[in-house]
PDB file of C-alpha atoms in Angstrom:
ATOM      1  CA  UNK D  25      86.004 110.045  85.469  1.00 62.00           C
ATOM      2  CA  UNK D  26      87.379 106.984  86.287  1.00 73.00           C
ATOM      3  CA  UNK D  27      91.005 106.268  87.984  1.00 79.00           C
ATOM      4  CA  UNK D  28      93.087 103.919  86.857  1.00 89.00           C
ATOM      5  CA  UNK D  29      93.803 100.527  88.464  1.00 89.00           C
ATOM      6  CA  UNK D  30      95.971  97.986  86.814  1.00 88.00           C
ATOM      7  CA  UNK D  31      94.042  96.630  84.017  1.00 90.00           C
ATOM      8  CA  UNK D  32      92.635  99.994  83.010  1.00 94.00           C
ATOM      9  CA  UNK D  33      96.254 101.067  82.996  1.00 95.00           C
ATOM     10  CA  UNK D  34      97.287  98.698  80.889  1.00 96.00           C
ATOM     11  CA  UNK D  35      94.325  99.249  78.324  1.00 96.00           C
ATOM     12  CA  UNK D  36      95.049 103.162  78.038  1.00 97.00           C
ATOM     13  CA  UNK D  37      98.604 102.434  77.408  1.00 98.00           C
ATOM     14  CA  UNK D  38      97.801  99.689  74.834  1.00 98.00           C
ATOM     15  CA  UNK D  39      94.984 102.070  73.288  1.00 98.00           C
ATOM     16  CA  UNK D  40      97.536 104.753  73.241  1.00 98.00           C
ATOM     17  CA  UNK D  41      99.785 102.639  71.294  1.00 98.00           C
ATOM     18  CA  UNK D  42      96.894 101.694  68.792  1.00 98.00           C
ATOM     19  CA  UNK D  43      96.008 105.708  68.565  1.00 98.00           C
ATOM     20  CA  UNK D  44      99.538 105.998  67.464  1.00 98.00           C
ATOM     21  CA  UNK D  45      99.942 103.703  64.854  1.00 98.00           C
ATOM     22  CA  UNK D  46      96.466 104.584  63.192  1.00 97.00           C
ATOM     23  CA  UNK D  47      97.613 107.669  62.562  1.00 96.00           C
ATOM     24  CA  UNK D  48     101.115 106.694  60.863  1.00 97.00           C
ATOM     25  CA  UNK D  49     102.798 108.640  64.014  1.00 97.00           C
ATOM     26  CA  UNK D  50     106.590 107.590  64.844  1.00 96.00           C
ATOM     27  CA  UNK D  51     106.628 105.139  68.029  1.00 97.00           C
ATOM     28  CA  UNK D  52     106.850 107.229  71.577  1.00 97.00           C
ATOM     29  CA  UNK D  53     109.123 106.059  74.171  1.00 97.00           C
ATOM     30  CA  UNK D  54     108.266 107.537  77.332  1.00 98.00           C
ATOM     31  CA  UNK D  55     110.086 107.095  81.077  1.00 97.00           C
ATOM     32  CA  UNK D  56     106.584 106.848  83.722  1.00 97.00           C
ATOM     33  CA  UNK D  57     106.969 107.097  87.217  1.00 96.00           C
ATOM     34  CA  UNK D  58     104.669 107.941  90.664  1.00 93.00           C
ATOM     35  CA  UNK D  59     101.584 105.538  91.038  1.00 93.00           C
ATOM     36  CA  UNK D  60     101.236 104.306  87.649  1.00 96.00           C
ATOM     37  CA  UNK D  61     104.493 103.166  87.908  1.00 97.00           C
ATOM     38  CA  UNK D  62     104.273 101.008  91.239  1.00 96.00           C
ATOM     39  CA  UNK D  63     100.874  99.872  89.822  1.00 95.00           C
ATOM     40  CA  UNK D  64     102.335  98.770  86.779  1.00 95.00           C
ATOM     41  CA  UNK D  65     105.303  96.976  89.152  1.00 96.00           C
ATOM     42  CA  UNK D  66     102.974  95.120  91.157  1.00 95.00           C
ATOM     43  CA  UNK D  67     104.125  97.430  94.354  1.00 95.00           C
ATOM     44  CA  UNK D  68     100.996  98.489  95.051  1.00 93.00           C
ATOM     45  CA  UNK D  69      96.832  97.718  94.080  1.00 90.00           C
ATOM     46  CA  UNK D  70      95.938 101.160  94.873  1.00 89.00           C
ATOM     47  CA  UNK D  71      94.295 102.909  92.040  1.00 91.00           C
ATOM     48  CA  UNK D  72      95.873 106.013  90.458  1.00 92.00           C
ATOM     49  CA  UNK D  73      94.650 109.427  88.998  1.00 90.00           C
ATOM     50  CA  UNK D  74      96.738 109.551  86.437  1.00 95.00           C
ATOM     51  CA  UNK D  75     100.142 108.770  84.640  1.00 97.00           C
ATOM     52  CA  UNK D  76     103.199 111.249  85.774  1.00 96.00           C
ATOM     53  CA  UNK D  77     105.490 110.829  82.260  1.00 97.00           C
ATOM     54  CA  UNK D  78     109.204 111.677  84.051  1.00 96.00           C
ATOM     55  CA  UNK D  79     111.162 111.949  81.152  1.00 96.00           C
ATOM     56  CA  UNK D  80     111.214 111.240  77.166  1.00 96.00           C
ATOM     57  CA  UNK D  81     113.897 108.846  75.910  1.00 93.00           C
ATOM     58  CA  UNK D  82     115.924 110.149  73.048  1.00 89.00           C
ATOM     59  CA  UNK D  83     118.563 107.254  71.441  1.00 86.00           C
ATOM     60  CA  UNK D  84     122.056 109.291  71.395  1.00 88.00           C
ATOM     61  CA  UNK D  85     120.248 112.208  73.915  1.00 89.00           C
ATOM     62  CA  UNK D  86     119.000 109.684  76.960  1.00 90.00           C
ATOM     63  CA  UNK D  87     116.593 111.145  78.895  1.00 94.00           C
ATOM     64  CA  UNK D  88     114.971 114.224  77.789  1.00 94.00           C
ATOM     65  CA  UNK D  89     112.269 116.622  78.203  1.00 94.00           C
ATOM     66  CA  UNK D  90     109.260 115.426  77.574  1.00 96.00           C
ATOM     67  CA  UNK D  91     107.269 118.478  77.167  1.00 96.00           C
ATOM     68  CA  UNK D  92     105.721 119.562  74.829  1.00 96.00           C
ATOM     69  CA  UNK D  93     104.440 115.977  74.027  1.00 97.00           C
ATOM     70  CA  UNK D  94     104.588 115.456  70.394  1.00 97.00           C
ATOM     71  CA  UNK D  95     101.001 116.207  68.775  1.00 98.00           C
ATOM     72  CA  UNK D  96     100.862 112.882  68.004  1.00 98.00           C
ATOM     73  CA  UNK D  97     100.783 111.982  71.250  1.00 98.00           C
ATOM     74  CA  UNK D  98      98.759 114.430  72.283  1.00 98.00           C
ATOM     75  CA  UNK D  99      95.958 113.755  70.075  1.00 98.00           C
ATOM     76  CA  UNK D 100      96.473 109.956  71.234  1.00 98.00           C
ATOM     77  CA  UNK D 101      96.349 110.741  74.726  1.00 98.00           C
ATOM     78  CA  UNK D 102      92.979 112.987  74.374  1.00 97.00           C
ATOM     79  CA  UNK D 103      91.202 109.847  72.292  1.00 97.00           C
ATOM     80  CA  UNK D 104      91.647 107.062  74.477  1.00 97.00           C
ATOM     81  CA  UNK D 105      90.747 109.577  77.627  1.00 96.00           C
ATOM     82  CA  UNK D 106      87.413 109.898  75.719  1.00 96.00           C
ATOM     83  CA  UNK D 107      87.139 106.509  74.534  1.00 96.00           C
ATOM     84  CA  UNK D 108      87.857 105.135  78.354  1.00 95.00           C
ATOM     85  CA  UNK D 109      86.096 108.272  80.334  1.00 94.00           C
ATOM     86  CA  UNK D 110      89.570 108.886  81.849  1.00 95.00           C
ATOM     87  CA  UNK D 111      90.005 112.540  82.663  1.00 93.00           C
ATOM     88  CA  UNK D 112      91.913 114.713  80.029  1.00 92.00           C
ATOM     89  CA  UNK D 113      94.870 114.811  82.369  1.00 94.00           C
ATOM     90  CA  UNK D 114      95.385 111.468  82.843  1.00 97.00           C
ATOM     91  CA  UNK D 115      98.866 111.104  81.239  1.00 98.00           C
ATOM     92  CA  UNK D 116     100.723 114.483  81.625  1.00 97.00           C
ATOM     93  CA  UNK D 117     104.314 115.260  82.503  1.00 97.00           C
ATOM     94  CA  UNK D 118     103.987 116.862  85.915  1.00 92.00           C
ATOM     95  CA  UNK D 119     107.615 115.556  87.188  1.00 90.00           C
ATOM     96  CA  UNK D 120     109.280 116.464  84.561  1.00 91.00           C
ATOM     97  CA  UNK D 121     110.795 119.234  86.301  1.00 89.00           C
ATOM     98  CA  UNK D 122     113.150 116.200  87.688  1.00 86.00           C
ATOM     99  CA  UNK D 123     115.005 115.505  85.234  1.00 81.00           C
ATOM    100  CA  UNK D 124     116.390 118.520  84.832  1.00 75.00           C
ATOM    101  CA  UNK D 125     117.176 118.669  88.961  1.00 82.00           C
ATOM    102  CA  UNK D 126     118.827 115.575  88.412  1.00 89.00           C
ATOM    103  CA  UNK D 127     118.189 111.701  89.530  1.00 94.00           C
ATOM    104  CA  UNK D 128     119.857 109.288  91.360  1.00 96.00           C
ATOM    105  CA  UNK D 129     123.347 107.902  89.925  1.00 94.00           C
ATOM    106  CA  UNK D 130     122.886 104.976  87.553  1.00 95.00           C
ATOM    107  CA  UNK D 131     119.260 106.456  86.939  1.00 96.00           C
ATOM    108  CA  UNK D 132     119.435 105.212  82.847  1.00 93.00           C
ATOM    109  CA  UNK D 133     120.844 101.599  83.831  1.00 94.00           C
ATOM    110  CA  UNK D 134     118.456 100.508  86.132  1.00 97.00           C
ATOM    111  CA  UNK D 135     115.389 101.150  84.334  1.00 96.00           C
ATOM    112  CA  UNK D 136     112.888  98.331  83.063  1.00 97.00           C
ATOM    113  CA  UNK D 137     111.028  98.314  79.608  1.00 97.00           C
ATOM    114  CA  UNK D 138     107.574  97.576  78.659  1.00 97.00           C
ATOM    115  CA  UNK D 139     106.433  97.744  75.259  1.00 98.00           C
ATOM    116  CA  UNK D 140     102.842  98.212  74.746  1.00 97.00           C
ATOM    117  CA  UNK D 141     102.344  97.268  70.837  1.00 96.00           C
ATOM    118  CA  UNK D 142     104.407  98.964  68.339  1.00 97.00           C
ATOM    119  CA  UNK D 143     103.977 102.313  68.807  1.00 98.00           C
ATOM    120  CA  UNK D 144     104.913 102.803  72.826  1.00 98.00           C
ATOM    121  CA  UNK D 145     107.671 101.804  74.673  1.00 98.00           C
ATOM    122  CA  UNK D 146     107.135 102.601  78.742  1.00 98.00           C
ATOM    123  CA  UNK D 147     110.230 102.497  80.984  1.00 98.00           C
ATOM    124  CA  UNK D 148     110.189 102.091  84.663  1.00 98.00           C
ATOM    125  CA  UNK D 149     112.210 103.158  87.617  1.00 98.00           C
ATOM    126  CA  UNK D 150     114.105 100.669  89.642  1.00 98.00           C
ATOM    127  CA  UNK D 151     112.536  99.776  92.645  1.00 98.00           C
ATOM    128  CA  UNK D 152     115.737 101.589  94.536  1.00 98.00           C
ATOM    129  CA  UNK D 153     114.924 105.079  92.230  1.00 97.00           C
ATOM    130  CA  UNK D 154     111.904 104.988  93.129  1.00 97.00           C
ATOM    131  CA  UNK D 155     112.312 104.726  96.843  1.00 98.00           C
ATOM    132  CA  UNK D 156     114.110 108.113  96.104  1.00 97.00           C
ATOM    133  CA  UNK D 157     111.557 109.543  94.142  1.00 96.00           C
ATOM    134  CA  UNK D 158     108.801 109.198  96.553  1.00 96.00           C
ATOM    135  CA  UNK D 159     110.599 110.138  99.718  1.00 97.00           C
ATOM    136  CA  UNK D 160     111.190 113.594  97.781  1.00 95.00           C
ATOM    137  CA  UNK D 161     107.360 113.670  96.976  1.00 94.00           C
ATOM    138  CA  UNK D 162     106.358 112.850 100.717  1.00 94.00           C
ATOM    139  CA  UNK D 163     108.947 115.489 101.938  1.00 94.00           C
ATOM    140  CA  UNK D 164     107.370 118.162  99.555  1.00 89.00           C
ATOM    141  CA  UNK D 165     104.496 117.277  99.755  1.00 87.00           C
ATOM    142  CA  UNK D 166     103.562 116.277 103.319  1.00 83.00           C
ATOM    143  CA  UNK D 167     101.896 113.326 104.785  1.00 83.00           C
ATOM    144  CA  UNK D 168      99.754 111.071 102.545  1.00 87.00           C
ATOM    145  CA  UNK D 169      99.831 108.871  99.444  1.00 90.00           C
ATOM    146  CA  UNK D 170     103.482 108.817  98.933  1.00 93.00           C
ATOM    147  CA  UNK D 171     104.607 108.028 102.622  1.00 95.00           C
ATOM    148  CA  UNK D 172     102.005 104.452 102.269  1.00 94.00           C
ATOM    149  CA  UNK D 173     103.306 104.621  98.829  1.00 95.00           C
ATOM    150  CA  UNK D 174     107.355 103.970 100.524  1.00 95.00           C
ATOM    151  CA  UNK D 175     105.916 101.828 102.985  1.00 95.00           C
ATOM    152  CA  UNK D 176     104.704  99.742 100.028  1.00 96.00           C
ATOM    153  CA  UNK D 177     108.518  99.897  98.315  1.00 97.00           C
ATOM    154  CA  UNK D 178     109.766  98.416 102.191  1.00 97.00           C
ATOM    155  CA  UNK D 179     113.185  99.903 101.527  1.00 97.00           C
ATOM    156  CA  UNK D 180     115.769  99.313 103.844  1.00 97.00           C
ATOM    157  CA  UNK D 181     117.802 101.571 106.247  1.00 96.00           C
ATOM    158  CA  UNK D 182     120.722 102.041 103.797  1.00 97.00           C
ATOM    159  CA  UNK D 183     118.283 102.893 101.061  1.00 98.00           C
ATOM    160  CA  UNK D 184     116.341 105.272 103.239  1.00 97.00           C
ATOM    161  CA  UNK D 185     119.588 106.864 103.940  1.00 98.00           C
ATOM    162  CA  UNK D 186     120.880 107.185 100.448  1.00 98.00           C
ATOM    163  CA  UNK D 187     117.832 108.175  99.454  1.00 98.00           C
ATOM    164  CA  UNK D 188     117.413 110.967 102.267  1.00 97.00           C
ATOM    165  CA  UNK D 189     120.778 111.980 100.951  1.00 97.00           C
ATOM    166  CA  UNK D 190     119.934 112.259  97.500  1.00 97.00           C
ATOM    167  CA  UNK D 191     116.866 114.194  98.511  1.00 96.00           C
ATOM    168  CA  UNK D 192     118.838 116.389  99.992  1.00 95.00           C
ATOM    169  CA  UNK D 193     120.474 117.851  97.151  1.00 93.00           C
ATOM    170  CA  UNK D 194     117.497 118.576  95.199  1.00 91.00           C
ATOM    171  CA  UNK D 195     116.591 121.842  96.852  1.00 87.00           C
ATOM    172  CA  UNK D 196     119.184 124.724  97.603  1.00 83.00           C
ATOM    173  CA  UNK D 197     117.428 126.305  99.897  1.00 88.00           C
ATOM    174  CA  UNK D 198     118.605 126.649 104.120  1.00 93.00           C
ATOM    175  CA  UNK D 199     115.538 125.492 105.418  1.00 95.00           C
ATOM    176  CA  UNK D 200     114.973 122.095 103.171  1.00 95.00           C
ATOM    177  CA  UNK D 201     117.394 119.803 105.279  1.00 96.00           C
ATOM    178  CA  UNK D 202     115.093 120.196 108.359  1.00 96.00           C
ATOM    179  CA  UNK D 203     112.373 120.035 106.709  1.00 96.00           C
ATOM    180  CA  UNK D 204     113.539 116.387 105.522  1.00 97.00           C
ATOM    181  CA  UNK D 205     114.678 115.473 108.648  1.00 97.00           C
ATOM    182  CA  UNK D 206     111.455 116.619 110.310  1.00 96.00           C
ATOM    183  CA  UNK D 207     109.428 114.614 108.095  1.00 96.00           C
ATOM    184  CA  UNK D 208     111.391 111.649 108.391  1.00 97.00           C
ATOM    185  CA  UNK D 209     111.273 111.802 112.287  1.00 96.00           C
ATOM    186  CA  UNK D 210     107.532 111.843 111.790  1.00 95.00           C
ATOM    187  CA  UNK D 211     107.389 108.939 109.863  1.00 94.00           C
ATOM    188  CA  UNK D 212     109.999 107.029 112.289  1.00 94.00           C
ATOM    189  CA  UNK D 213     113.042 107.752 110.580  1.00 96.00           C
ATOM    190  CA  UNK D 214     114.726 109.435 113.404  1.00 96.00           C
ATOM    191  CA  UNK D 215     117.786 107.152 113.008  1.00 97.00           C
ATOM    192  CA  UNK D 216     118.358 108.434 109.221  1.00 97.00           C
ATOM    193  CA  UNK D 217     117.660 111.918 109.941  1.00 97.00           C
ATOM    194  CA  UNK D 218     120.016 111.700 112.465  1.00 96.00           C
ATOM    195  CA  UNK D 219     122.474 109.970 110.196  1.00 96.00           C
ATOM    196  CA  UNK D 220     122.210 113.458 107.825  1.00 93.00           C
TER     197      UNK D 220
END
């Protein structure tokens, strides 16, 4: 199975958008975010696994849910993964869980849209949201892709810091604030863990 760099990216999305309106399906409008997302940005040239869907995009609602996916686009999904050998996971809604926790203030207004064809509209976080959303992936999930993934973003010190703020609040538990401000001291943050 192959991963996705930019161009195969693009082609999946486009195909997906073909899929859809071959089968008479109502257009999809999905929010994307994680590697697929930079990729898509220009951020970063690394390749990608798959596409993390954030949130659906509902016109009175905002975002939504995305799960389940609609069978329309599930069935979509499934044939351009065959007709591309990508694997069968390669667009899923893994983060959606996030919406739901909440995003960063003024989430909605900053994102950007892409329209691939008629049939699927793509937004994108802000470069700002997601400097958030991968310092909460590197602090849950350790060292790795999401840390050279931030590099890549080259926020700033007030950004790190609102961002290290935001992060957080998205876990209750008495533990999670040194656990951010440990990883951020490890990735030579000290002065904005300091700052928490």
């Amino acid at each position: 199975m192959k991963p996705l760099d930019g161009p195969i990216l693009e082609t999946a999305l486009q195909a997906v958008s073909t899929a859809l309106a071959h089968e008479g399906a109502e257009p999809e409008t999905v929010v994307i975010c994680g590697g697929a997302a930079l990729l898509s940005l220009g951020f970063i040239s690394r390749r990608t696994k798959d596409v993390d869907v954030l949130a659906g995009v509902h016109p009175v609602d905002g975002l939504v849910d995305p799960r389940p996916f609609s069978p329309a686009l599930k069935n979509a999904v499934e044939e351009v993964a065959k007709a591309l050998g990508l694997p069968p996971n390669w667009f899923n809604a893994g983060p959606a869980d996030q919406v739901m926790a909440g995003l960063p203030e003024g989430f909605l207004s900053r994102l950007q849209r892409r329209d691939f064809g008629s049939h699927l509209t793509v937004f994108l976080p802000d470069r700002y949201d997601l400097i958030h959303l991968k310092l909460f992936a590197g602090v849950d999930q350790g060292p790795g892709r999401h840390w050279s993934d931030l590099k890549a973003l080259n926020p700033t010190r007030d950004e790190m810091l609102a961002a290290a703020r935001w992060v957080l609040g998205q876990d209750a538990g008495e533990v999670f604030p040194g656990v951010v401000r440990d990883a951020l001291r490890i990735h030579d943050y000290a002065d904005i863990a300091d700052q928490l």
